[in-house]
Amino acid sequence: MSSFNNNTNNRTTIPTVIATGRSSFRPATAGNRLSVDQLVEKLSTKYRELEERTKELEKERTRRGDPWERETIGRNPEQSRWIRQFYKEYCVMHNMPGWIVTSSLDKSQVNQDIRDYIIRKLAVKIIGVNAEMTDTDNKNICIRIRNNYENHRRNYKKKTEMAADELFNLQNRHNMRQRLTQKYRKRRRNFWTCKDQFVPSFGPEGECLTFLNKGYMSEEEVYSTDIHGNASAFKKLVPKWRSEKLNSFYKELDNAQARNRPNTCLPRTSETVDTSPSRQELLSLPAWGVNSEIYNN
């Protein structure tokens, strides 16, 4: 009887496993939480697996002669922003321009160091949010890092294939957009700082905010340069559709900045240009900001 009881007590019961096609959820505990080093190693392994799969697809494409479409993933703006941020951090820390786009992502030690740095920093971020990442998360991170590298490589190739004048025009357009963005941010800041000065003079707050839009502001191109090739004066391209009151509104916003601190802006000249949004859009804008000739035509 004693022998029967001992055998019964030592017997292990194995529960029946039913396949459901779903993974069970494991709550985050000290026992199953991955360390930073473990998560980095896991990401690196997934990255290597993805690279092997990519090579297989390329070989298959070459053998069959069929076009190969890159695998797409869903959008994750926050994760993409982290990748760009950590990429810039590494470049600043090591005083380097960035990816070695003339070499592959795997054959260049510099590219591998950048990739590993981004993975390590992302691992710290993700551990602070989730206990562990899914295989899909690991895969998406590796794809997004490669996409960042590919974007830089395409831009480099595009610039190197351009003629000198085309490259100059491209850089000039980029600089114009940068100046317009800077102007837009300063004007919004000045408006909220001195809002009481503008709202009664020009119109209701909502109408003023309508015109605090980059699409309605003047672009500025280089008018003259110094002996070193740096800009010494700019030319404002003022849209013809804007009213004098709207031009005064923008001028007062710029003067508000000058009153707060010394004006260090370079000289500006103005030129009226015949560019405008669609007529339907113009008619929807507050009337005080639109040239009266628009309504007469």
Coordinates of C-alpha atoms in Angstrom, one line a residue:
M1 CA 0.0 0.0 0.0
S2 CA 2.9 2.3 0.9
S3 CA 4.6 1.4 -2.4
F4 CA 1.4 2.3 -4.4
N5 CA 1.2 5.7 -2.6
N6 CA 4.8 6.5 -3.4
N7 CA 4.3 5.7 -7.1
T8 CA 1.2 7.8 -7.2
N9 CA 2.9 10.8 -5.6
N10 CA 5.9 10.6 -8.0
R11 CA 3.7 10.3 -11.1
T12 CA 3.8 13.5 -13.2
T13 CA 0.6 14.4 -15.0
I14 CA 1.1 16.0 -18.5
P15 CA -1.8 18.2 -19.5
T16 CA -3.2 17.9 -23.0
V17 CA -1.9 20.6 -25.4
I18 CA -4.5 22.0 -27.7
A19 CA -3.2 23.9 -30.8
T20 CA -4.9 27.2 -31.0
G21 CA -2.5 29.1 -33.4
R22 CA -2.0 31.8 -30.8
S23 CA 1.0 32.5 -28.5
S24 CA 0.2 32.6 -24.8
F25 CA 0.8 35.9 -23.0
R26 CA 3.6 36.0 -20.5
P27 CA 3.4 38.9 -18.0
A28 CA 6.6 40.9 -17.4
T29 CA 8.4 39.5 -14.4
A30 CA 12.0 39.7 -13.2
G31 CA 12.4 36.1 -14.5
N32 CA 11.5 36.7 -18.1
R33 CA 12.5 40.3 -18.7
L34 CA 15.4 40.5 -21.2
S35 CA 18.5 42.5 -20.3
V36 CA 19.9 45.1 -22.7
D37 CA 22.7 42.8 -23.8
Q38 CA 20.3 40.0 -24.4
L39 CA 17.9 42.2 -26.4
V40 CA 20.8 43.6 -28.5
E41 CA 22.0 40.1 -29.3
K42 CA 18.4 39.1 -30.2
L43 CA 18.1 42.0 -32.6
S44 CA 21.5 41.3 -34.1
T45 CA 20.5 37.7 -34.7
K46 CA 17.2 38.7 -36.4
Y47 CA 19.1 41.2 -38.5
R48 CA 21.5 38.5 -39.7
E49 CA 18.5 36.2 -40.5
L50 CA 16.9 39.1 -42.5
E51 CA 20.1 39.7 -44.4
E52 CA 20.3 36.0 -45.3
R53 CA 16.7 36.0 -46.5
T54 CA 17.4 39.1 -48.6
K55 CA 20.4 37.4 -50.3
E56 CA 18.2 34.4 -51.1
L57 CA 15.5 36.6 -52.6
E58 CA 18.1 38.4 -54.7
K59 CA 19.5 35.1 -56.0
E60 CA 16.0 33.9 -56.8
R61 CA 15.3 37.2 -58.7
T62 CA 18.5 36.8 -60.7
R63 CA 17.7 33.2 -61.5
R64 CA 14.1 33.8 -62.6
G65 CA 14.6 37.2 -64.1
D66 CA 11.5 38.5 -62.2
P67 CA 11.4 42.0 -60.5
W68 CA 11.9 41.8 -56.8
E69 CA 9.8 44.1 -54.6
R70 CA 11.2 45.1 -51.3
E71 CA 9.2 44.0 -48.3
T72 CA 7.1 46.8 -46.9
I73 CA 6.1 47.3 -43.2
G74 CA 3.7 49.5 -41.4
R75 CA 4.4 53.0 -40.4
N76 CA 5.9 53.7 -37.0
P77 CA 6.8 57.4 -36.8
E78 CA 8.1 57.3 -33.3
Q79 CA 10.5 54.4 -34.0
S80 CA 11.7 56.0 -37.2
R81 CA 12.3 59.2 -35.3
W82 CA 14.4 57.4 -32.8
I83 CA 16.5 55.8 -35.5
R84 CA 17.2 59.2 -37.1
Q85 CA 18.0 60.7 -33.7
F86 CA 20.4 57.9 -32.7
Y87 CA 22.0 58.0 -36.2
K88 CA 22.7 61.8 -35.8
E89 CA 23.9 61.2 -32.2
Y90 CA 26.5 58.7 -33.4
C91 CA 27.7 61.0 -36.2
V92 CA 28.1 63.9 -33.8
M93 CA 29.9 61.8 -31.2
H94 CA 32.4 60.5 -33.7
N95 CA 32.7 63.6 -35.8
M96 CA 31.8 61.8 -39.0
P97 CA 29.4 62.5 -41.9
G98 CA 27.4 59.3 -41.6
W99 CA 26.8 56.1 -43.5
I100 CA 29.6 54.9 -45.9
V101 CA 27.2 54.8 -48.8
T102 CA 29.8 53.7 -51.3
S103 CA 30.0 50.4 -49.4
S104 CA 27.3 47.9 -48.4
L105 CA 25.8 48.0 -45.0
D106 CA 27.5 44.7 -44.0
K107 CA 30.9 45.1 -45.5
S108 CA 31.8 48.4 -44.0
Q109 CA 32.9 48.3 -40.3
V110 CA 31.7 51.9 -39.9
N111 CA 28.2 51.0 -41.1
Q112 CA 28.2 48.0 -38.8
D113 CA 29.2 50.2 -35.8
I114 CA 26.4 52.7 -36.6
R115 CA 23.9 50.0 -37.0
D116 CA 24.9 48.3 -33.7
Y117 CA 24.7 51.7 -31.9
I118 CA 21.2 52.3 -33.1
I119 CA 20.1 48.8 -32.2
R120 CA 21.6 49.2 -28.7
K121 CA 19.9 52.5 -28.1
L122 CA 16.6 51.3 -29.4
A123 CA 16.8 48.3 -27.2
V124 CA 17.1 50.6 -24.1
K125 CA 14.0 52.5 -25.4
I126 CA 11.9 49.5 -26.0
I127 CA 12.8 47.8 -22.7
G128 CA 11.5 50.9 -21.0
V129 CA 8.1 50.3 -22.7
N130 CA 7.6 46.6 -23.1
A131 CA 8.9 43.5 -21.2
E132 CA 10.2 42.0 -24.5
M133 CA 9.7 42.5 -28.2
T134 CA 8.0 40.2 -30.6
D135 CA 9.7 38.7 -33.7
T136 CA 7.8 41.2 -35.8
D137 CA 9.2 44.1 -33.8
N138 CA 12.7 42.7 -34.2
K139 CA 12.2 42.3 -37.9
N140 CA 10.7 45.8 -38.4
I141 CA 13.6 47.5 -36.6
C142 CA 16.1 45.8 -38.8
I143 CA 14.2 46.8 -41.9
R144 CA 13.8 50.4 -40.8
I145 CA 17.6 50.7 -40.1
R146 CA 18.3 49.4 -43.6
N147 CA 15.8 51.8 -45.1
N148 CA 17.5 54.7 -43.4
Y149 CA 20.8 53.6 -45.0
E150 CA 19.2 53.1 -48.4
N151 CA 17.7 56.6 -48.3
H152 CA 21.1 58.1 -47.7
R153 CA 22.6 56.0 -50.5
R154 CA 19.9 57.0 -53.0
N155 CA 20.4 60.7 -52.1
Y156 CA 24.1 60.4 -52.6
K157 CA 23.7 58.7 -55.9
K158 CA 21.2 61.3 -57.1
K159 CA 23.6 64.1 -56.3
T160 CA 26.7 62.5 -57.8
E161 CA 24.8 61.9 -61.1
M162 CA 23.7 65.6 -61.3
A163 CA 25.4 68.2 -63.3
A164 CA 27.0 71.1 -61.4
D165 CA 24.2 73.6 -62.3
E166 CA 21.5 71.1 -61.3
L167 CA 23.2 70.4 -58.0
F168 CA 23.5 74.1 -57.4
N169 CA 19.8 74.7 -58.1
L170 CA 18.9 71.8 -55.8
Q171 CA 20.9 73.2 -53.0
N172 CA 19.5 76.6 -53.6
R173 CA 15.9 75.3 -53.4
H174 CA 16.8 73.5 -50.2
N175 CA 18.2 76.6 -48.6
M176 CA 15.1 78.6 -49.6
R177 CA 12.9 76.0 -47.9
Q178 CA 15.0 76.2 -44.8
R179 CA 14.8 80.0 -44.7
L180 CA 11.0 79.9 -45.2
T181 CA 10.7 77.4 -42.3
Q182 CA 12.8 79.5 -40.0
K183 CA 10.8 82.6 -40.9
Y184 CA 7.5 80.8 -40.3
R185 CA 8.6 79.6 -36.8
K186 CA 9.8 83.1 -35.8
R187 CA 6.6 84.7 -36.9
R188 CA 4.4 82.3 -35.0
R189 CA 6.5 82.8 -31.9
N190 CA 6.3 86.5 -32.2
F191 CA 2.5 86.4 -32.8
W192 CA 1.9 84.5 -29.5
T193 CA 4.3 86.7 -27.7
C194 CA 2.6 89.9 -28.8
K195 CA -0.8 88.6 -29.7
D196 CA -2.7 91.6 -28.3
Q197 CA -0.8 93.9 -30.6
F198 CA -2.0 92.1 -33.8
V199 CA -5.5 90.8 -33.1
P200 CA -7.3 94.1 -32.7
S201 CA -5.3 95.8 -35.5
F202 CA -5.6 93.2 -38.3
G203 CA -8.4 90.8 -37.5
P204 CA -9.7 88.1 -35.1
E205 CA -7.2 85.6 -33.8
G206 CA -8.5 82.8 -36.0
E207 CA -8.1 84.8 -39.2
C208 CA -4.5 85.9 -38.2
L209 CA -3.6 82.2 -37.6
T210 CA -5.0 81.4 -41.0
F211 CA -2.3 83.5 -42.6
L212 CA 0.4 82.1 -40.3
N213 CA 1.0 79.5 -43.0
K214 CA 4.2 78.8 -44.9
G215 CA 2.2 78.5 -48.1
Y216 CA 1.2 82.2 -47.9
M217 CA 4.6 83.6 -46.9
S218 CA 7.3 85.0 -49.2
E219 CA 10.2 82.8 -50.3
E220 CA 13.7 84.5 -50.3
E221 CA 16.4 83.8 -52.9
V222 CA 20.0 85.0 -52.7
Y223 CA 20.3 88.5 -54.3
S224 CA 24.0 89.1 -53.9
T225 CA 27.1 87.4 -52.4
D226 CA 30.4 88.5 -50.8
I227 CA 33.9 87.6 -52.0
H228 CA 33.7 84.3 -50.2
G229 CA 30.5 83.3 -51.9
N230 CA 28.3 83.8 -48.9
A231 CA 24.9 85.5 -49.2
S232 CA 25.1 89.3 -48.4
A233 CA 21.5 90.2 -49.4
F234 CA 18.2 88.5 -50.2
K235 CA 15.3 89.1 -52.5
K236 CA 11.8 88.5 -51.2
L237 CA 9.4 87.0 -53.7
V238 CA 6.1 88.6 -52.7
P239 CA 3.0 87.0 -54.1
K240 CA 0.8 89.3 -56.1
W241 CA -2.4 88.1 -54.6
R242 CA -1.5 89.4 -51.1
S243 CA -3.1 92.6 -49.9
E244 CA -1.1 95.5 -48.5
K245 CA -2.7 94.8 -45.1
L246 CA -1.4 91.2 -45.1
N247 CA 2.0 92.4 -46.2
S248 CA 1.9 94.9 -43.2
F249 CA 0.9 92.0 -40.9
Y250 CA 4.0 90.0 -41.9
K251 CA 6.2 93.1 -41.6
E252 CA 4.9 93.9 -38.1
L253 CA 5.6 90.3 -37.1
D254 CA 9.2 90.6 -38.2
N255 CA 9.6 94.0 -36.5
A256 CA 8.3 92.5 -33.3
Q257 CA 11.4 90.2 -33.3
A258 CA 13.7 93.2 -34.1
R259 CA 12.3 95.1 -31.0
N260 CA 13.0 92.1 -28.7
R261 CA 16.6 91.8 -29.8
P262 CA 19.1 93.5 -32.1
N263 CA 18.3 93.0 -35.8
T264 CA 21.0 91.0 -37.4
C265 CA 19.1 90.1 -40.6
L266 CA 20.8 90.7 -44.0
P267 CA 19.3 93.4 -46.3
R268 CA 16.2 92.5 -48.2
T269 CA 14.7 93.7 -51.5
S270 CA 11.3 92.9 -52.7
E271 CA 10.0 91.6 -56.1
T272 CA 6.3 90.9 -56.8
V273 CA 5.7 87.5 -58.4
D274 CA 2.6 86.2 -60.1
T275 CA 2.1 83.0 -58.1
S276 CA -0.9 82.1 -56.1
P277 CA -3.0 79.3 -54.7
S278 CA -6.1 78.2 -56.6
R279 CA -8.9 80.8 -57.0
Q280 CA -11.2 78.7 -54.8
E281 CA -8.6 78.7 -52.0
L282 CA -8.1 82.5 -52.2
L283 CA -11.8 83.2 -52.0
S284 CA -12.0 81.1 -48.9
L285 CA -9.4 83.2 -47.1
P286 CA -10.2 86.2 -44.9
A287 CA -10.9 89.1 -47.2
W288 CA -8.5 91.6 -45.6
G289 CA -5.6 89.4 -46.6
V290 CA -6.4 89.1 -50.3
N291 CA -5.8 91.8 -53.0
S292 CA -9.2 93.2 -54.1
E293 CA -8.3 92.6 -57.7
I294 CA -8.8 88.9 -57.2
Y295 CA -12.5 89.4 -56.5
N296 CA -12.9 91.7 -59.5
N297 CA -11.4 89.2 -62.0

